Amino acid sequence: MPDMPISRLTTTCSTCAIRNRAICADLNDAEIGLLNGIGRRRTLAAGEQVMWEGDEAVLVANVIEGVLKLSSHSADGKEQILGLVYPSDFLGRPFGETSPYGVEALTEAHICVFERTDFDRFAREHPRLEHKLLERTLAELDRTRRWMVLLGRMNAEQKVASFLLEMAERLGVRAIDGPVRFALPLSRQQIADVLGLTIETVSRQLTRLRNEGAIELPSRREVMLRDPADLEVRAG
Amino acid sequence: MPDMPISRLTTTCSTCAIRNRAICADLNDAEIGLLNGIGRRRTLAAGEQVMWEGDEAVLVANVIEGVLKLSSHSADGKEQILGLVYPSDFLGRPFGETSPYGVEALTEAHICVFERTDFDRFAREHPRLEHKLLERTLAELDRTRRWMVLLGRMNAEQKVASFLLEMAERLGVRAIDGPVRFALPLSRQQIADVLGLTIETVSRQLTRLRNEGAIELPSRREVMLRDPADLEVRAG
DNA sequence: CGGACGGTTGAGAGTTCTCAAGAGAAGTGG
DNA sequence: CCACTTCTCTTGAGAACTCTCAACCGTCCG
């Protein structure tokens, strides 16, 4: 795994791909300039770990590009993925001592990193930023709670169908019920860890969806949703 | 179900049981006075519904006493409880159009209610309050994610043992590994809805824990944890 | 006393997991 | 460029767990 270089931002935030979608969206030029001063851009290789479960929470970040996972382990060592983080999402645990989960890049990723203490101070001094962060956290809590329904009340087929639809949605490739094709940022094992299933069950469900014409699997890491409306029905 | 009276706060916040634990904790006297002006105290009977899934989010509140549940339904009508809310917790969805879950009092409860729009305005004008709310929301998100591990990766025994321990913890009755006895605010069906199990499985697990000496069940709505350390082991 | 309700218990079915083997793709070194 | 290794994914068979359906028990209340 190569050690990627860490450098101060060379581009201004104003050219940032997520300038208007991330929590920085409401800041004025002066504020953005200040934030620029404490942030740095960092590239992560696929599979690279950025934070560790239980470790001191040193960093927070905005995701510029790529997909990352948040995960935790049960006492007997089984992994459960707690969430996936996409471009413009906020990453890390501000105002917290330790990170309650590990964070790993699933694809190559670009993130805009801050020392947590720097960020905490900046946020407390800029209520507009803190407000954005609050709205985002509330939205994330809503999403997480919806995921609980999936984990607690859905069967394997419903879980896999829901997963594929949400993935298309969050990757921004979802057309209005036309077929969509995209690269899966997760391995079968990781999908299982998101859904609270085993790898075999995920594999069987995907095969079944393929055999029944709902999806195609052109390669291991690619999927095509042939009939999103059908998947919606299967998702329950 | 009696219609409980709604009245402006007669007691000042300074005598409020949760004054130092709720999100109001950091406000000074002047600010508290203002907040007092837009809030009212309300008593809920056990079983009374305060918010409805999908409805406009009209109210937010602080819980003063009692336990409430947040719940949502899967497409085929099965209920999943998304969270339990205890004294000093914040309730409702600020800065949101609709409530993503229904809220129902499980026990008789006292809450301190605000019109959401009043509260939103007040929060935006008082960053210290908004900061408290952010910290609470972040903590709630952490707790919710931990619950995901339970739903996704635990078996029935681990779920029930974890549930009993968390309940004792949040009710504040948990001694350091001595036996504890408390009233369950939930029916068997509701416990099942929290844990993503059926009522029969919950019942069987409780019976088994009783037969093996880990707990006692003096009545339907009471439980005694005879050996919390043993439960910790069973919780995994 | 009889009904309603919540909870418990039992038996069998169904789904998912576990264990095991094999196929396919990707990477390594000669 | 091809054997070889390794890793991921798929498939199968049987076990285990939880669910479903059904009956029953105890308590509360009219």
PDB file of C-alpha atoms in Angstrom, chain A residues 9-212:
ATOM      1  CA  LEU A   9      -4.912  22.476  -0.569  1.00  0.00           C
ATOM      2  CA  THR A  10      -3.561  23.977  -3.720  1.00  0.00           C
ATOM      3  CA  THR A  11      -6.924  24.573  -5.315  1.00  0.00           C
ATOM      4  CA  THR A  12      -9.300  26.913  -3.551  1.00  0.00           C
ATOM      5  CA  CYS A  13     -12.518  25.519  -2.138  1.00  0.00           C
ATOM      6  CA  SER A  14     -14.356  27.484  -4.804  1.00  0.00           C
ATOM      7  CA  THR A  15     -13.268  24.979  -7.431  1.00  0.00           C
ATOM      8  CA  CYS A  16     -14.040  22.028  -5.171  1.00  0.00           C
ATOM      9  CA  ALA A  17     -16.364  19.469  -6.730  1.00  0.00           C
ATOM     10  CA  ILE A  18     -18.544  19.386  -3.639  1.00  0.00           C
ATOM     11  CA  ARG A  19     -18.353  23.094  -2.778  1.00  0.00           C
ATOM     12  CA  ASN A  20     -22.119  23.513  -2.900  1.00  0.00           C
ATOM     13  CA  ARG A  21     -23.158  20.199  -1.455  1.00  0.00           C
ATOM     14  CA  ALA A  22     -20.888  19.710   1.560  1.00  0.00           C
ATOM     15  CA  ILE A  23     -21.230  21.393   4.934  1.00  0.00           C
ATOM     16  CA  CYS A  24     -19.104  24.277   3.665  1.00  0.00           C
ATOM     17  CA  ALA A  25     -21.877  25.342   1.287  1.00  0.00           C
ATOM     18  CA  ASP A  26     -23.174  28.185   3.456  1.00  0.00           C
ATOM     19  CA  LEU A  27     -19.840  29.795   4.279  1.00  0.00           C
ATOM     20  CA  ASN A  28     -18.800  33.103   2.733  1.00  0.00           C
ATOM     21  CA  ASP A  29     -15.455  33.674   1.032  1.00  0.00           C
ATOM     22  CA  ALA A  30     -13.689  34.898   4.155  1.00  0.00           C
ATOM     23  CA  GLU A  31     -14.837  31.886   6.158  1.00  0.00           C
ATOM     24  CA  ILE A  32     -13.953  29.498   3.373  1.00  0.00           C
ATOM     25  CA  GLY A  33     -10.502  31.041   3.309  1.00  0.00           C
ATOM     26  CA  LEU A  34     -10.027  30.310   7.004  1.00  0.00           C
ATOM     27  CA  LEU A  35     -11.270  26.762   6.610  1.00  0.00           C
ATOM     28  CA  ASN A  36      -8.917  26.346   3.695  1.00  0.00           C
ATOM     29  CA  GLY A  37      -6.077  27.151   6.055  1.00  0.00           C
ATOM     30  CA  ILE A  38      -6.723  24.264   8.415  1.00  0.00           C
ATOM     31  CA  GLY A  39      -7.701  21.632   5.858  1.00  0.00           C
ATOM     32  CA  ARG A  40      -5.639  19.539   3.541  1.00  0.00           C
ATOM     33  CA  ARG A  41      -6.505  17.293   0.684  1.00  0.00           C
ATOM     34  CA  ARG A  42      -5.615  13.662   0.874  1.00  0.00           C
ATOM     35  CA  THR A  43      -5.874  10.770  -1.545  1.00  0.00           C
ATOM     36  CA  LEU A  44      -6.666   7.323  -0.233  1.00  0.00           C
ATOM     37  CA  ALA A  45      -6.016   4.074  -2.031  1.00  0.00           C
ATOM     38  CA  ALA A  46      -8.794   1.515  -2.159  1.00  0.00           C
ATOM     39  CA  GLY A  47      -8.582  -0.550   0.998  1.00  0.00           C
ATOM     40  CA  GLU A  48      -6.685   2.086   2.957  1.00  0.00           C
ATOM     41  CA  GLN A  49      -7.796   2.562   6.552  1.00  0.00           C
ATOM     42  CA  VAL A  50      -8.150   6.164   7.827  1.00  0.00           C
ATOM     43  CA  MET A  51      -9.553   5.718  11.325  1.00  0.00           C
ATOM     44  CA  TRP A  52      -9.589   2.833  13.743  1.00  0.00           C
ATOM     45  CA  GLU A  53     -12.431   1.698  15.986  1.00  0.00           C
ATOM     46  CA  GLY A  54     -11.792   2.830  19.551  1.00  0.00           C
ATOM     47  CA  ASP A  55      -8.807   4.989  18.693  1.00  0.00           C
ATOM     48  CA  GLU A  56      -8.580   8.633  19.558  1.00  0.00           C
ATOM     49  CA  ALA A  57     -10.665  10.629  17.075  1.00  0.00           C
ATOM     50  CA  VAL A  58      -7.927  12.739  15.511  1.00  0.00           C
ATOM     51  CA  LEU A  59      -9.365  13.568  12.125  1.00  0.00           C
ATOM     52  CA  VAL A  60     -12.579  14.632  10.498  1.00  0.00           C
ATOM     53  CA  ALA A  61     -13.084  15.128   6.779  1.00  0.00           C
ATOM     54  CA  ASN A  62     -15.330  15.903   3.872  1.00  0.00           C
ATOM     55  CA  VAL A  63     -15.502  13.245   1.201  1.00  0.00           C
ATOM     56  CA  ILE A  64     -14.754  14.719  -2.208  1.00  0.00           C
ATOM     57  CA  GLU A  65     -14.721  11.555  -4.239  1.00  0.00           C
ATOM     58  CA  GLY A  66     -15.017   7.843  -3.622  1.00  0.00           C
ATOM     59  CA  VAL A  67     -16.863   5.605  -1.193  1.00  0.00           C
ATOM     60  CA  LEU A  68     -15.793   4.712   2.338  1.00  0.00           C
ATOM     61  CA  LYS A  69     -17.215   2.361   4.942  1.00  0.00           C
ATOM     62  CA  LEU A  70     -17.755   2.778   8.672  1.00  0.00           C
ATOM     63  CA  SER A  71     -17.541  -0.485  10.533  1.00  0.00           C
ATOM     64  CA  SER A  72     -17.496  -2.049  13.904  1.00  0.00           C
ATOM     65  CA  HIS A  73     -17.014  -5.556  15.221  1.00  0.00           C
ATOM     66  CA  SER A  74     -19.209  -7.586  17.549  1.00  0.00           C
ATOM     67  CA  ALA A  75     -17.579  -9.258  20.527  1.00  0.00           C
ATOM     68  CA  ASP A  76     -17.017 -12.492  18.626  1.00  0.00           C
ATOM     69  CA  GLY A  77     -15.236 -10.689  15.828  1.00  0.00           C
ATOM     70  CA  LYS A  78     -17.931 -10.528  13.194  1.00  0.00           C
ATOM     71  CA  GLU A  79     -17.876  -7.289  11.280  1.00  0.00           C
ATOM     72  CA  GLN A  80     -20.916  -5.108  10.847  1.00  0.00           C
ATOM     73  CA  ILE A  81     -20.731  -2.195   8.428  1.00  0.00           C
ATOM     74  CA  LEU A  82     -22.477   0.753  10.079  1.00  0.00           C
ATOM     75  CA  GLY A  83     -22.685   2.992   7.089  1.00  0.00           C
ATOM     76  CA  LEU A  84     -21.301   3.973   3.730  1.00  0.00           C
ATOM     77  CA  VAL A  85     -20.007   7.444   3.065  1.00  0.00           C
ATOM     78  CA  TYR A  86     -20.285   9.089  -0.346  1.00  0.00           C
ATOM     79  CA  PRO A  87     -19.038  12.329  -1.954  1.00  0.00           C
ATOM     80  CA  SER A  88     -20.109  15.473  -0.072  1.00  0.00           C
ATOM     81  CA  ASP A  89     -20.750  13.468   3.101  1.00  0.00           C
ATOM     82  CA  PHE A  90     -19.034  14.393   6.310  1.00  0.00           C
ATOM     83  CA  LEU A  91     -16.765  11.873   7.935  1.00  0.00           C
ATOM     84  CA  GLY A  92     -15.562  11.417  11.493  1.00  0.00           C
ATOM     85  CA  ARG A  93     -16.688  12.156  15.013  1.00  0.00           C
ATOM     86  CA  PRO A  94     -16.436  15.855  15.913  1.00  0.00           C
ATOM     87  CA  PHE A  95     -16.621  16.752  19.618  1.00  0.00           C
ATOM     88  CA  GLY A  96     -15.773  13.198  20.578  1.00  0.00           C
ATOM     89  CA  GLU A  97     -12.823  11.600  22.298  1.00  0.00           C
ATOM     90  CA  THR A  98     -12.700   8.314  20.472  1.00  0.00           C
ATOM     91  CA  SER A  99     -13.902   7.074  17.134  1.00  0.00           C
ATOM     92  CA  PRO A 100     -16.764   4.614  17.660  1.00  0.00           C
ATOM     93  CA  TYR A 101     -16.013   2.891  14.350  1.00  0.00           C
ATOM     94  CA  GLY A 102     -13.246   2.202  11.885  1.00  0.00           C
ATOM     95  CA  VAL A 103     -13.166   3.940   8.519  1.00  0.00           C
ATOM     96  CA  GLU A 104     -11.760   2.380   5.360  1.00  0.00           C
ATOM     97  CA  ALA A 105     -11.781   3.562   1.766  1.00  0.00           C
ATOM     98  CA  LEU A 106     -13.575   1.088  -0.501  1.00  0.00           C
ATOM     99  CA  THR A 107     -12.497   2.801  -3.698  1.00  0.00           C
ATOM    100  CA  GLU A 108      -9.739   5.255  -4.361  1.00  0.00           C
ATOM    101  CA  ALA A 109     -10.945   8.351  -2.565  1.00  0.00           C
ATOM    102  CA  HIS A 110     -10.219  12.026  -2.167  1.00  0.00           C
ATOM    103  CA  ILE A 111     -11.021  13.615   1.137  1.00  0.00           C
ATOM    104  CA  CYS A 112     -10.557  17.041   2.634  1.00  0.00           C
ATOM    105  CA  VAL A 113      -9.095  16.412   6.087  1.00  0.00           C
ATOM    106  CA  PHE A 114      -9.031  18.500   9.261  1.00  0.00           C
ATOM    107  CA  GLU A 115      -7.470  17.899  12.632  1.00  0.00           C
ATOM    108  CA  ARG A 116     -10.484  17.318  14.794  1.00  0.00           C
ATOM    109  CA  THR A 117      -9.484  19.906  17.382  1.00  0.00           C
ATOM    110  CA  ASP A 118      -8.962  22.539  14.668  1.00  0.00           C
ATOM    111  CA  PHE A 119     -12.300  21.684  13.159  1.00  0.00           C
ATOM    112  CA  ASP A 120     -14.125  21.670  16.498  1.00  0.00           C
ATOM    113  CA  ARG A 121     -12.800  25.134  17.289  1.00  0.00           C
ATOM    114  CA  PHE A 122     -13.706  26.453  13.845  1.00  0.00           C
ATOM    115  CA  ALA A 123     -17.198  25.004  14.097  1.00  0.00           C
ATOM    116  CA  ARG A 124     -17.849  26.542  17.498  1.00  0.00           C
ATOM    117  CA  GLU A 125     -16.775  29.912  16.130  1.00  0.00           C
ATOM    118  CA  HIS A 126     -18.929  29.629  13.006  1.00  0.00           C
ATOM    119  CA  PRO A 127     -22.526  28.766  13.833  1.00  0.00           C
ATOM    120  CA  ARG A 128     -23.497  28.550  10.179  1.00  0.00           C
ATOM    121  CA  LEU A 129     -21.081  25.691   9.703  1.00  0.00           C
ATOM    122  CA  GLU A 130     -22.227  24.047  12.896  1.00  0.00           C
ATOM    123  CA  HIS A 131     -25.794  24.364  11.719  1.00  0.00           C
ATOM    124  CA  LYS A 132     -24.984  22.623   8.452  1.00  0.00           C
ATOM    125  CA  LEU A 133     -23.255  19.902  10.385  1.00  0.00           C
ATOM    126  CA  LEU A 134     -26.318  19.512  12.589  1.00  0.00           C
ATOM    127  CA  GLU A 135     -28.651  19.203   9.608  1.00  0.00           C
ATOM    128  CA  ARG A 136     -26.374  16.626   8.073  1.00  0.00           C
ATOM    129  CA  THR A 137     -26.140  14.665  11.292  1.00  0.00           C
ATOM    130  CA  LEU A 138     -29.920  14.684  11.669  1.00  0.00           C
ATOM    131  CA  ALA A 139     -30.296  13.443   8.104  1.00  0.00           C
ATOM    132  CA  GLU A 140     -27.715  10.750   8.708  1.00  0.00           C
ATOM    133  CA  LEU A 141     -29.573   9.674  11.832  1.00  0.00           C
ATOM    134  CA  ASP A 142     -32.783   9.381   9.811  1.00  0.00           C
ATOM    135  CA  ARG A 143     -31.024   7.295   7.203  1.00  0.00           C
ATOM    136  CA  THR A 144     -29.422   5.070   9.822  1.00  0.00           C
ATOM    137  CA  ARG A 145     -32.774   4.470  11.474  1.00  0.00           C
ATOM    138  CA  ARG A 146     -34.304   3.484   8.143  1.00  0.00           C
ATOM    139  CA  TRP A 147     -31.463   1.007   7.788  1.00  0.00           C
ATOM    140  CA  MET A 148     -32.472  -0.494  11.138  1.00  0.00           C
ATOM    141  CA  VAL A 149     -35.811  -1.491   9.653  1.00  0.00           C
ATOM    142  CA  LEU A 150     -33.907  -3.277   6.923  1.00  0.00           C
ATOM    143  CA  LEU A 151     -31.696  -5.117   9.406  1.00  0.00           C
ATOM    144  CA  GLY A 152     -34.477  -5.965  11.803  1.00  0.00           C
ATOM    145  CA  ARG A 153     -37.424  -6.776   9.607  1.00  0.00           C
ATOM    146  CA  MET A 154     -36.378  -7.726   6.082  1.00  0.00           C
ATOM    147  CA  ASN A 155     -35.513 -11.109   4.626  1.00  0.00           C
ATOM    148  CA  ALA A 156     -32.460 -11.743   2.478  1.00  0.00           C
ATOM    149  CA  GLU A 157     -34.117 -10.907  -0.854  1.00  0.00           C
ATOM    150  CA  GLN A 158     -35.541  -7.637   0.442  1.00  0.00           C
ATOM    151  CA  LYS A 159     -32.183  -6.689   1.900  1.00  0.00           C
ATOM    152  CA  VAL A 160     -30.240  -7.318  -1.292  1.00  0.00           C
ATOM    153  CA  ALA A 161     -32.808  -5.540  -3.481  1.00  0.00           C
ATOM    154  CA  SER A 162     -32.864  -2.551  -1.113  1.00  0.00           C
ATOM    155  CA  PHE A 163     -29.103  -2.473  -1.086  1.00  0.00           C
ATOM    156  CA  LEU A 164     -28.813  -2.359  -4.873  1.00  0.00           C
ATOM    157  CA  LEU A 165     -31.399   0.409  -5.144  1.00  0.00           C
ATOM    158  CA  GLU A 166     -29.857   2.539  -2.411  1.00  0.00           C
ATOM    159  CA  MET A 167     -26.422   2.099  -3.942  1.00  0.00           C
ATOM    160  CA  ALA A 168     -27.650   3.304  -7.355  1.00  0.00           C
ATOM    161  CA  GLU A 169     -29.405   6.196  -5.660  1.00  0.00           C
ATOM    162  CA  ARG A 170     -26.402   7.325  -3.643  1.00  0.00           C
ATOM    163  CA  LEU A 171     -23.993   6.921  -6.531  1.00  0.00           C
ATOM    164  CA  GLY A 172     -26.260   9.223  -8.497  1.00  0.00           C
ATOM    165  CA  VAL A 173     -26.664   6.800 -11.387  1.00  0.00           C
ATOM    166  CA  ARG A 174     -30.330   6.061 -10.802  1.00  0.00           C
ATOM    167  CA  ALA A 175     -32.408   7.005 -13.825  1.00  0.00           C
ATOM    168  CA  ILE A 176     -36.186   7.076 -13.506  1.00  0.00           C
ATOM    169  CA  ASP A 177     -36.792   3.363 -13.711  1.00  0.00           C
ATOM    170  CA  GLY A 178     -34.677   2.737 -16.772  1.00  0.00           C
ATOM    171  CA  PRO A 179     -31.931   0.114 -16.508  1.00  0.00           C
ATOM    172  CA  VAL A 180     -28.749   1.313 -14.798  1.00  0.00           C
ATOM    173  CA  ARG A 181     -25.286  -0.108 -14.728  1.00  0.00           C
ATOM    174  CA  PHE A 182     -22.595   0.724 -12.180  1.00  0.00           C
ATOM    175  CA  ALA A 183     -19.488  -0.555 -10.459  1.00  0.00           C
ATOM    176  CA  LEU A 184     -20.006  -2.014  -7.013  1.00  0.00           C
ATOM    177  CA  PRO A 185     -17.553  -0.516  -4.550  1.00  0.00           C
ATOM    178  CA  LEU A 186     -18.013  -3.504  -2.239  1.00  0.00           C
ATOM    179  CA  SER A 187     -16.983  -7.138  -2.344  1.00  0.00           C
ATOM    180  CA  ARG A 188     -19.562  -9.828  -1.679  1.00  0.00           C
ATOM    181  CA  GLN A 189     -18.265 -10.149   1.875  1.00  0.00           C
ATOM    182  CA  GLN A 190     -18.656  -6.422   2.439  1.00  0.00           C
ATOM    183  CA  ILE A 191     -22.191  -6.467   1.085  1.00  0.00           C
ATOM    184  CA  ALA A 192     -22.906  -9.263   3.546  1.00  0.00           C
ATOM    185  CA  ASP A 193     -21.463  -7.138   6.348  1.00  0.00           C
ATOM    186  CA  VAL A 194     -23.710  -4.230   5.388  1.00  0.00           C
ATOM    187  CA  LEU A 195     -26.833  -6.373   5.301  1.00  0.00           C
ATOM    188  CA  GLY A 196     -26.204  -8.587   8.281  1.00  0.00           C
ATOM    189  CA  LEU A 197     -26.028 -11.713   6.119  1.00  0.00           C
ATOM    190  CA  THR A 198     -23.368 -14.235   5.176  1.00  0.00           C
ATOM    191  CA  ILE A 199     -21.431 -14.065   1.943  1.00  0.00           C
ATOM    192  CA  GLU A 200     -23.108 -17.262   0.712  1.00  0.00           C
ATOM    193  CA  THR A 201     -26.582 -15.875   1.210  1.00  0.00           C
ATOM    194  CA  VAL A 202     -25.684 -12.684  -0.657  1.00  0.00           C
ATOM    195  CA  SER A 203     -24.222 -14.711  -3.502  1.00  0.00           C
ATOM    196  CA  ARG A 204     -27.303 -16.911  -3.728  1.00  0.00           C
ATOM    197  CA  GLN A 205     -29.650 -13.948  -3.740  1.00  0.00           C
ATOM    198  CA  LEU A 206     -27.691 -12.183  -6.478  1.00  0.00           C
ATOM    199  CA  THR A 207     -27.660 -15.337  -8.561  1.00  0.00           C
ATOM    200  CA  ARG A 208     -31.368 -15.695  -8.056  1.00  0.00           C
ATOM    201  CA  LEU A 209     -32.072 -12.076  -9.057  1.00  0.00           C
ATOM    202  CA  ARG A 210     -29.952 -12.651 -12.146  1.00  0.00           C
ATOM    203  CA  ASN A 211     -31.735 -15.886 -13.052  1.00  0.00           C
ATOM    204  CA  GLU A 212     -35.068 -14.169 -12.700  1.00  0.00           C
TER     205      GLU A 212
END
